[in-house]
Amino acid sequence: MRKIAILTSGGDAPGMNAAIRAAAKYAMNLGITVYGIKRGYLGMLSDEIFLMDSFYVSGMIDRGGTKLLTARCLEFKDPKFRAIAAENLKRRGIEGVVVIGGDGSYRGADLLSKEHGIKVVGIPGTIDNDIIGTDYTIGFDTCLNTILDAISKIRDTATSHERTILVEVMGRHAGDLALYSCLAGGGDGLLIPEMDNPIEMLALQIKERRRAGKLHDIVLVAEGVGKVTEIEEQLKGKVNSEVRSVVLGHTQRGGCPSGFDRVLATKMGVKAIQVLEADEGGVMVGIEGNKIITHPISYAWEGQRYTTINEDFEIAKILSR
Ligand code: ADP
Ligand code: F6P
């Protein structure tokens, strides 16, 4: 394959730039011409496609966000618009596209491939860690560390005022960020959409902690469980301490990518190019058991997710008492 393009799509994630850089540099080293597509599928459709050179990718490995910009493009769900986008690629002789994003972005890539013969490779880029076929997604580790930093600060004030503070973290429908933050941040309670933990049980746990002399409670709440302000209202009156809530919001999506995310992004970017160089496609890259692997791209919505969430939730429950 002589000409490829790279895009980022869906929510941005720290480490996306490291993946763009690795894919572009590795491809250039093989003599492949590399194009960048701005704003994901929106730019593919509106022809915001440009030739990338080595200067474009220098100085970006440690930058959060995505230099290529990202967008959500609903038109891409319509075959008529996908045909226009494919034409923009074909006019330039682009045969393969590296799509860095979530499973929604993979679905778009799969359709582009099936309808127009463009070879596609998906790289999992999302803070949510919610993609089937990979143990970790790019951005998850950095986001986790951002949350841990916030928890430490919140704990200082929670202790001083002897409060119960509910901390809402992102994850759309997935509880991974909340669960890992609870395990790594010494959380004192956990609510995630995958597991049942009634408010009454949480209240009991908090009362028990206070009886044991604990001065604060930090409860991790995944956004998929519901509005944290409503949970705050439900908890008030059921415990003796003052209850407050905080939404960490988009602070979680930004910032300098961690070493883990940069290495993961780099290895995945390289793997994506190795796939295209071999004139293959229709796959997603992942990491399983510390090995960079590929699955058919449809594995992201047809496969079975390997997860230890049940066991990890039980551990979190025991350690948060
Ligand atoms: P993510 O990739 O993070 O899951 P989204 O679900 O928002 O994020 O998808 C990102 C973009 O991928 C959408 O804005 C759209 O352009 C494209 N996309 C998502 N689902 C489909 C689909 N079923 N068919 C075609 N394109 C899709
Ligand atoms: O998928 C990443 C993510 O940050 C989710 O955790 C969150 O639910 C969503 O994107 C927020 O998207 P937006 O910034 O478009 O509101």
Short mmCIF file of C-alpha atoms and ligand atoms in Angstrom, two decimals:
data_model
loop_
_atom_site.label_atom_id
_atom_site.label_comp_id
_atom_site.label_asym_id
_atom_site.label_seq_id
_atom_site.Cartn_x
_atom_site.Cartn_y
_atom_site.Cartn_z
CA MET A 1 0.00 0.00 0.00
CA ARG A 2 1.50 3.35 -1.02
CA LYS A 3 -0.93 5.94 0.35
CA ILE A 4 -2.74 5.95 3.68
CA ALA A 5 -4.67 8.45 5.82
CA ILE A 6 -5.09 8.88 9.57
CA LEU A 7 -8.06 10.34 11.47
CA THR A 8 -9.31 10.67 15.04
CA SER A 9 -13.03 10.36 15.78
CA GLY A 10 -15.43 10.44 18.74
CA GLY A 11 -14.31 11.79 22.13
CA ASP A 12 -10.65 12.81 22.29
CA ALA A 13 -8.25 10.94 24.58
CA PRO A 14 -4.72 11.65 25.84
CA GLY A 15 -2.32 9.59 23.75
CA MET A 16 -4.16 10.02 20.46
CA ASN A 17 -1.33 12.33 19.31
CA ALA A 18 1.25 9.70 20.21
CA ALA A 19 -0.65 7.17 18.06
CA ILE A 20 -0.85 9.59 15.11
CA ARG A 21 2.87 10.31 15.42
CA ALA A 22 3.91 6.66 15.60
CA ALA A 23 1.69 5.59 12.70
CA ALA A 24 2.80 8.51 10.52
CA LYS A 25 6.53 8.17 11.25
CA TYR A 26 6.52 4.40 10.83
CA ALA A 27 4.65 4.69 7.53
CA MET A 28 6.94 7.45 6.24
CA ASN A 29 9.91 5.27 7.12
CA LEU A 30 8.45 2.59 4.82
CA GLY A 31 8.09 5.15 2.03
CA ILE A 32 4.30 5.31 2.37
CA THR A 33 2.63 8.67 1.66
CA VAL A 34 0.64 9.79 4.69
CA TYR A 35 -2.41 12.04 4.70
CA GLY A 36 -4.12 13.56 7.72
CA ILE A 37 -7.89 13.96 7.84
CA LYS A 38 -9.23 16.75 10.05
CA ARG A 39 -12.30 16.39 12.29
CA GLY A 40 -12.77 12.65 11.74
CA TYR A 41 -15.43 11.58 9.27
CA LEU A 42 -16.60 15.17 8.96
CA GLY A 43 -13.28 16.08 7.33
CA MET A 44 -13.36 12.97 5.13
CA LEU A 45 -16.72 14.16 3.88
CA SER A 46 -15.86 17.84 3.51
CA ASP A 47 -12.47 17.03 1.95
CA GLU A 48 -10.27 18.37 4.76
CA ILE A 49 -7.50 15.97 3.78
CA PHE A 50 -3.88 17.13 3.72
CA LEU A 51 -0.42 15.69 3.12
CA MET A 52 1.38 15.07 6.37
CA ASP A 53 5.13 15.51 6.68
CA SER A 54 7.55 14.66 9.46
CA PHE A 55 7.39 18.25 10.79
CA TYR A 56 3.65 17.92 11.37
CA VAL A 57 4.17 15.08 13.82
CA SER A 58 7.15 16.48 15.69
CA GLY A 59 6.69 17.78 19.25
CA MET A 60 3.30 16.14 19.75
CA ILE A 61 4.01 12.91 21.66
CA ASP A 62 3.39 14.60 25.02
CA ARG A 63 0.38 16.69 24.01
CA GLY A 64 -3.13 15.82 25.16
CA GLY A 65 -6.16 16.04 22.87
CA THR A 66 -5.77 15.41 19.15
CA LYS A 67 -3.91 17.65 16.74
CA LEU A 68 -6.09 16.27 13.93
CA LEU A 69 -9.19 17.51 15.80
CA THR A 70 -12.19 15.28 16.29
CA ALA A 71 -15.90 15.47 15.66
CA ARG A 72 -19.08 13.48 15.68
CA CYS A 73 -20.49 13.28 12.14
CA LEU A 74 -24.01 11.88 11.95
CA GLU A 75 -24.10 12.12 8.12
CA PHE A 76 -21.53 9.32 8.01
CA LYS A 77 -24.28 6.90 9.04
CA ASP A 78 -25.89 7.57 5.64
CA PRO A 79 -24.41 5.53 2.71
CA LYS A 80 -24.91 8.50 0.36
CA PHE A 81 -22.45 10.59 2.40
CA ARG A 82 -20.03 7.70 2.88
CA ALA A 83 -19.82 7.47 -0.93
CA ILE A 84 -18.80 11.15 -1.14
CA ALA A 85 -16.19 10.61 1.58
CA ALA A 86 -14.80 7.52 -0.19
CA GLU A 87 -14.53 9.48 -3.43
CA ASN A 88 -12.39 12.10 -1.66
CA LEU A 89 -10.00 9.34 -0.63
CA LYS A 90 -9.93 7.58 -3.99
CA ARG A 91 -9.26 10.80 -5.92
CA ARG A 92 -5.95 11.00 -4.02
CA GLY A 93 -5.19 7.29 -4.38
CA ILE A 94 -5.61 6.66 -0.63
CA GLU A 95 -6.13 2.92 -0.13
CA GLY A 96 -6.04 2.58 3.65
CA VAL A 97 -7.26 4.55 6.68
CA VAL A 98 -6.18 4.35 10.32
CA VAL A 99 -9.17 5.26 12.50
CA ILE A 100 -8.36 6.21 16.10
CA GLY A 101 -11.54 6.26 18.18
CA GLY A 102 -14.21 4.13 19.81
CA ASP A 103 -16.49 1.37 18.56
CA GLY A 104 -18.85 3.90 16.91
CA SER A 105 -15.93 5.07 14.79
CA TYR A 106 -15.10 1.44 13.99
CA ARG A 107 -18.62 0.88 12.68
CA GLY A 108 -18.20 3.78 10.27
CA ALA A 109 -14.82 2.39 9.19
CA ASP A 110 -16.27 -1.08 8.64
CA LEU A 111 -19.01 0.29 6.38
CA LEU A 112 -16.51 2.38 4.42
CA SER A 113 -14.45 -0.73 3.89
CA LYS A 114 -17.34 -2.99 2.87
CA GLU A 115 -19.00 -0.48 0.56
CA HIS A 116 -15.95 1.11 -1.07
CA GLY A 117 -13.03 -1.31 -0.66
CA ILE A 118 -10.95 1.06 1.49
CA LYS A 119 -8.76 -0.93 3.90
CA VAL A 120 -9.31 0.18 7.49
CA VAL A 121 -7.59 -0.38 10.84
CA GLY A 122 -9.13 0.75 14.13
CA ILE A 123 -7.02 1.88 17.09
CA PRO A 124 -8.88 2.06 20.43
CA GLY A 125 -8.70 5.67 21.61
CA THR A 126 -11.06 6.54 24.45
CA ILE A 127 -10.73 7.28 28.16
CA ASP A 128 -13.67 4.94 28.86
CA ASN A 129 -11.80 1.60 28.37
CA ASP A 130 -15.04 0.23 26.96
CA ILE A 131 -13.87 -1.44 23.76
CA ILE A 132 -14.22 -5.20 23.35
CA GLY A 133 -11.03 -6.85 22.07
CA THR A 134 -8.47 -4.90 24.08
CA ASP A 135 -7.52 -4.93 27.76
CA TYR A 136 -6.79 -1.20 27.65
CA THR A 137 -7.70 1.73 25.46
CA ILE A 138 -5.44 4.73 24.80
CA GLY A 139 -6.24 7.50 27.30
CA PHE A 140 -7.63 5.34 30.09
CA ASP A 141 -4.44 5.33 32.17
CA THR A 142 -3.90 9.09 31.90
CA CYS A 143 -7.51 9.75 32.81
CA LEU A 144 -7.26 7.38 35.77
CA ASN A 145 -4.25 9.32 37.06
CA THR A 146 -6.08 12.62 36.62
CA ILE A 147 -8.94 11.26 38.72
CA LEU A 148 -6.51 9.99 41.38
CA ASP A 149 -4.94 13.43 41.63
CA ALA A 150 -8.40 14.96 42.10
CA ILE A 151 -9.35 12.36 44.73
CA SER A 152 -6.28 13.23 46.82
CA LYS A 153 -7.27 16.88 46.82
CA ILE A 154 -10.91 16.16 47.55
CA ARG A 155 -9.91 13.88 50.42
CA ASP A 156 -7.97 16.69 52.14
CA THR A 157 -11.05 18.87 52.37
CA ALA A 158 -13.41 15.95 53.00
CA THR A 159 -11.37 14.97 56.07
CA SER A 160 -11.09 18.53 57.38
CA HIS A 161 -14.87 18.95 57.24
CA GLU A 162 -15.68 15.30 58.01
CA ARG A 163 -17.84 15.09 54.89
CA THR A 164 -19.04 12.38 52.56
CA ILE A 165 -18.15 13.43 49.02
CA LEU A 166 -19.53 11.70 45.94
CA VAL A 167 -17.15 12.02 42.98
CA GLU A 168 -18.74 11.54 39.55
CA VAL A 169 -16.32 10.27 36.91
CA MET A 170 -16.77 9.70 33.18
CA GLY A 171 -17.17 6.42 31.35
CA ARG A 172 -20.45 6.77 29.43
CA HIS A 173 -21.92 3.28 30.08
CA ALA A 174 -18.76 1.72 31.52
CA GLY A 175 -17.68 1.61 35.18
CA ASP A 176 -13.95 0.98 34.55
CA LEU A 177 -12.79 4.50 35.44
CA ALA A 178 -14.79 4.55 38.68
CA LEU A 179 -13.73 1.02 39.64
CA TYR A 180 -10.02 1.52 38.98
CA SER A 181 -10.13 4.95 40.71
CA CYS A 182 -11.69 3.30 43.73
CA LEU A 183 -9.05 0.57 43.82
CA ALA A 184 -6.10 2.90 43.24
CA GLY A 185 -7.39 5.89 45.16
CA GLY A 186 -8.51 4.09 48.29
CA GLY A 187 -12.15 4.92 47.65
CA ASP A 188 -14.69 4.41 50.43
CA GLY A 189 -17.68 3.51 48.27
CA LEU A 190 -18.42 2.66 44.65
CA LEU A 191 -21.40 2.90 42.30
CA ILE A 192 -21.00 1.52 38.75
CA PRO A 193 -23.65 0.59 36.20
CA GLU A 194 -22.46 -3.03 35.82
CA MET A 195 -23.03 -3.95 39.49
CA ASP A 196 -25.89 -3.52 41.89
CA ASN A 197 -25.08 -1.53 45.03
CA PRO A 198 -28.28 -0.05 46.49
CA ILE A 199 -28.10 3.36 48.17
CA GLU A 200 -29.22 1.71 51.43
CA MET A 201 -26.13 -0.54 51.38
CA LEU A 202 -23.87 2.43 50.69
CA ALA A 203 -25.49 4.36 53.55
CA LEU A 204 -24.94 1.42 55.91
CA GLN A 205 -21.31 1.20 54.88
CA ILE A 206 -20.78 4.93 55.49
CA LYS A 207 -22.45 4.76 58.91
CA GLU A 208 -20.28 1.78 59.82
CA ARG A 209 -17.14 3.66 58.76
CA ARG A 210 -18.09 6.63 60.92
CA ARG A 211 -18.79 4.38 63.90
CA ALA A 212 -15.25 3.02 63.41
CA GLY A 213 -13.91 6.56 63.67
CA LYS A 214 -13.30 7.37 59.99
CA LEU A 215 -13.42 11.12 59.28
CA HIS A 216 -14.44 11.16 55.63
CA ASP A 217 -15.90 9.08 52.80
CA ILE A 218 -14.95 9.39 49.14
CA VAL A 219 -17.51 7.57 46.98
CA LEU A 220 -16.73 6.97 43.31
CA VAL A 221 -19.80 7.25 41.09
CA ALA A 222 -19.68 6.29 37.40
CA GLU A 223 -21.69 8.70 35.25
CA GLY A 224 -23.61 5.73 33.80
CA VAL A 225 -25.32 5.17 37.16
CA GLY A 226 -27.25 8.44 36.94
CA LYS A 227 -26.97 12.05 38.01
CA VAL A 228 -24.69 12.38 41.04
CA THR A 229 -26.77 15.29 42.38
CA GLU A 230 -29.80 12.97 42.55
CA ILE A 231 -27.74 10.29 44.32
CA GLU A 232 -26.55 13.00 46.74
CA GLU A 233 -30.19 13.85 47.53
CA GLN A 234 -31.04 10.16 48.04
CA LEU A 235 -28.10 9.67 50.41
CA LYS A 236 -28.82 12.76 52.50
CA GLY A 237 -30.87 11.80 55.53
CA LYS A 238 -29.69 8.18 55.32
CA VAL A 239 -26.27 9.01 56.82
CA ASN A 240 -25.20 11.23 59.71
CA SER A 241 -22.46 13.09 57.83
CA GLU A 242 -22.80 16.07 55.51
CA VAL A 243 -23.04 14.85 51.90
CA ARG A 244 -21.60 16.78 48.93
CA SER A 245 -20.95 15.88 45.31
CA VAL A 246 -18.47 16.91 42.65
CA VAL A 247 -18.47 16.24 38.90
CA LEU A 248 -14.93 16.00 37.51
CA GLY A 249 -16.21 16.50 33.96
CA HIS A 250 -13.92 17.31 31.05
CA THR A 251 -10.83 17.87 33.22
CA GLN A 252 -10.64 14.07 32.94
CA ARG A 253 -10.18 14.09 29.17
CA GLY A 254 -7.26 16.50 28.90
CA GLY A 255 -3.64 16.63 29.92
CA CYS A 256 -0.26 15.21 29.14
CA PRO A 257 -0.52 11.47 28.33
CA SER A 258 1.07 9.06 30.82
CA GLY A 259 4.07 6.94 29.89
CA PHE A 260 1.82 3.87 29.68
CA ASP A 261 -0.54 5.57 27.23
CA ARG A 262 2.32 6.85 25.09
CA VAL A 263 3.89 3.39 24.81
CA LEU A 264 0.51 1.77 24.15
CA ALA A 265 -0.32 4.37 21.49
CA THR A 266 3.09 4.00 19.88
CA LYS A 267 2.89 0.21 19.65
CA MET A 268 -0.68 0.32 18.35
CA GLY A 269 0.16 2.99 15.77
CA VAL A 270 3.02 0.88 14.46
CA LYS A 271 0.88 -2.28 14.36
CA ALA A 272 -1.79 -0.47 12.34
CA ILE A 273 0.76 0.42 9.68
CA GLN A 274 2.19 -3.10 9.62
CA VAL A 275 -1.32 -4.36 8.84
CA LEU A 276 -1.83 -1.87 6.00
CA GLU A 277 1.71 -2.41 4.67
CA ALA A 278 0.77 -6.09 4.27
CA ASP A 279 -2.28 -4.93 2.25
CA GLU A 280 -4.62 -6.19 4.92
CA GLY A 281 -7.42 -4.37 6.74
CA GLY A 282 -10.81 -4.75 8.38
CA VAL A 283 -9.19 -5.15 11.78
CA MET A 284 -8.91 -3.42 15.13
CA VAL A 285 -5.68 -3.35 17.08
CA GLY A 286 -5.72 -4.28 20.77
CA ILE A 287 -3.54 -5.30 23.67
CA GLU A 288 -4.25 -8.63 25.36
CA GLY A 289 -1.98 -10.21 27.98
CA ASN A 290 0.62 -7.51 27.23
CA LYS A 291 0.75 -8.46 23.54
CA ILE A 292 -0.34 -6.21 20.70
CA ILE A 293 -2.88 -8.21 18.70
CA THR A 294 -5.57 -7.70 16.06
CA HIS A 295 -9.19 -8.82 15.82
CA PRO A 296 -11.67 -8.45 12.96
CA ILE A 297 -13.04 -4.92 13.43
CA SER A 298 -16.57 -6.27 14.04
CA TYR A 299 -15.23 -8.00 17.17
CA ALA A 300 -15.76 -4.61 18.87
CA TRP A 301 -19.54 -5.14 18.71
CA GLU A 302 -19.84 -8.91 18.14
CA GLY A 303 -17.17 -10.21 20.52
CA GLN A 304 -17.33 -11.14 24.15
CA ARG A 305 -15.67 -8.71 26.51
CA TYR A 306 -13.05 -10.24 28.77
CA THR A 307 -13.40 -8.42 32.06
CA THR A 308 -12.62 -8.96 35.71
CA ILE A 309 -15.20 -6.41 36.80
CA ASN A 310 -17.09 -8.79 39.12
CA GLU A 311 -14.01 -9.84 41.08
CA ASP A 312 -12.60 -6.30 41.11
CA PHE A 313 -15.90 -4.94 42.40
CA GLU A 314 -15.84 -7.44 45.28
CA ILE A 315 -12.25 -6.44 46.14
CA ALA A 316 -13.21 -2.74 46.04
CA LYS A 317 -16.18 -3.43 48.34
CA ILE A 318 -14.02 -5.19 50.94
CA LEU A 319 -11.24 -2.60 50.84
CA SER A 320 -13.58 0.40 50.96
CA ARG A 321 -15.09 -0.54 54.33
P1 ADP B 1 -16.87 6.54 19.53
O1 ADP B 1 -16.10 6.27 18.28
O2 ADP B 1 -16.05 7.15 20.61
O3 ADP B 1 -17.69 5.34 19.98
P2 ADP B 1 -19.29 7.78 18.48
O4 ADP B 1 -20.18 6.63 18.80
O5 ADP B 1 -19.78 9.17 18.75
O6 ADP B 1 -17.91 7.73 19.22
O7 ADP B 1 -18.93 7.67 16.92
C1 ADP B 1 -18.04 8.57 16.31
C2 ADP B 1 -18.42 8.78 14.88
O8 ADP B 1 -18.35 7.53 14.17
C3 ADP B 1 -19.86 9.24 14.66
O9 ADP B 1 -20.00 10.63 14.82
C4 ADP B 1 -20.07 8.83 13.21
O10 ADP B 1 -19.42 9.72 12.34
C5 ADP B 1 -19.35 7.49 13.16
N1 ADP B 1 -20.30 6.41 13.42
C6 ADP B 1 -20.77 5.97 14.61
N2 ADP B 1 -21.66 4.97 14.47
C7 ADP B 1 -21.78 4.77 13.14
C8 ADP B 1 -22.57 3.88 12.33
N3 ADP B 1 -23.41 3.00 12.88
N4 ADP B 1 -22.45 3.97 10.98
C9 ADP B 1 -21.58 4.85 10.43
N5 ADP B 1 -20.83 5.72 11.13
C10 ADP B 1 -20.90 5.68 12.47
O1 F6P B 2 -16.36 8.61 25.36
C1 F6P B 2 -15.61 9.54 26.07
C2 F6P B 2 -16.51 10.43 26.89
O2 F6P B 2 -15.68 11.34 27.59
C3 F6P B 2 -17.45 9.72 27.87
O3 F6P B 2 -16.80 9.31 29.04
C4 F6P B 2 -18.49 10.78 28.09
O4 F6P B 2 -19.73 10.20 28.46
C5 F6P B 2 -18.59 11.44 26.74
O5 F6P B 2 -17.37 11.17 26.06
C6 F6P B 2 -18.80 12.91 26.82
O6 F6P B 2 -18.83 13.41 25.52
P1 F6P B 2 -18.99 14.98 25.21
O7 F6P B 2 -17.69 15.63 25.56
O8 F6P B 2 -19.27 15.03 23.75
O9 F6P B 2 -20.11 15.46 26.06
#
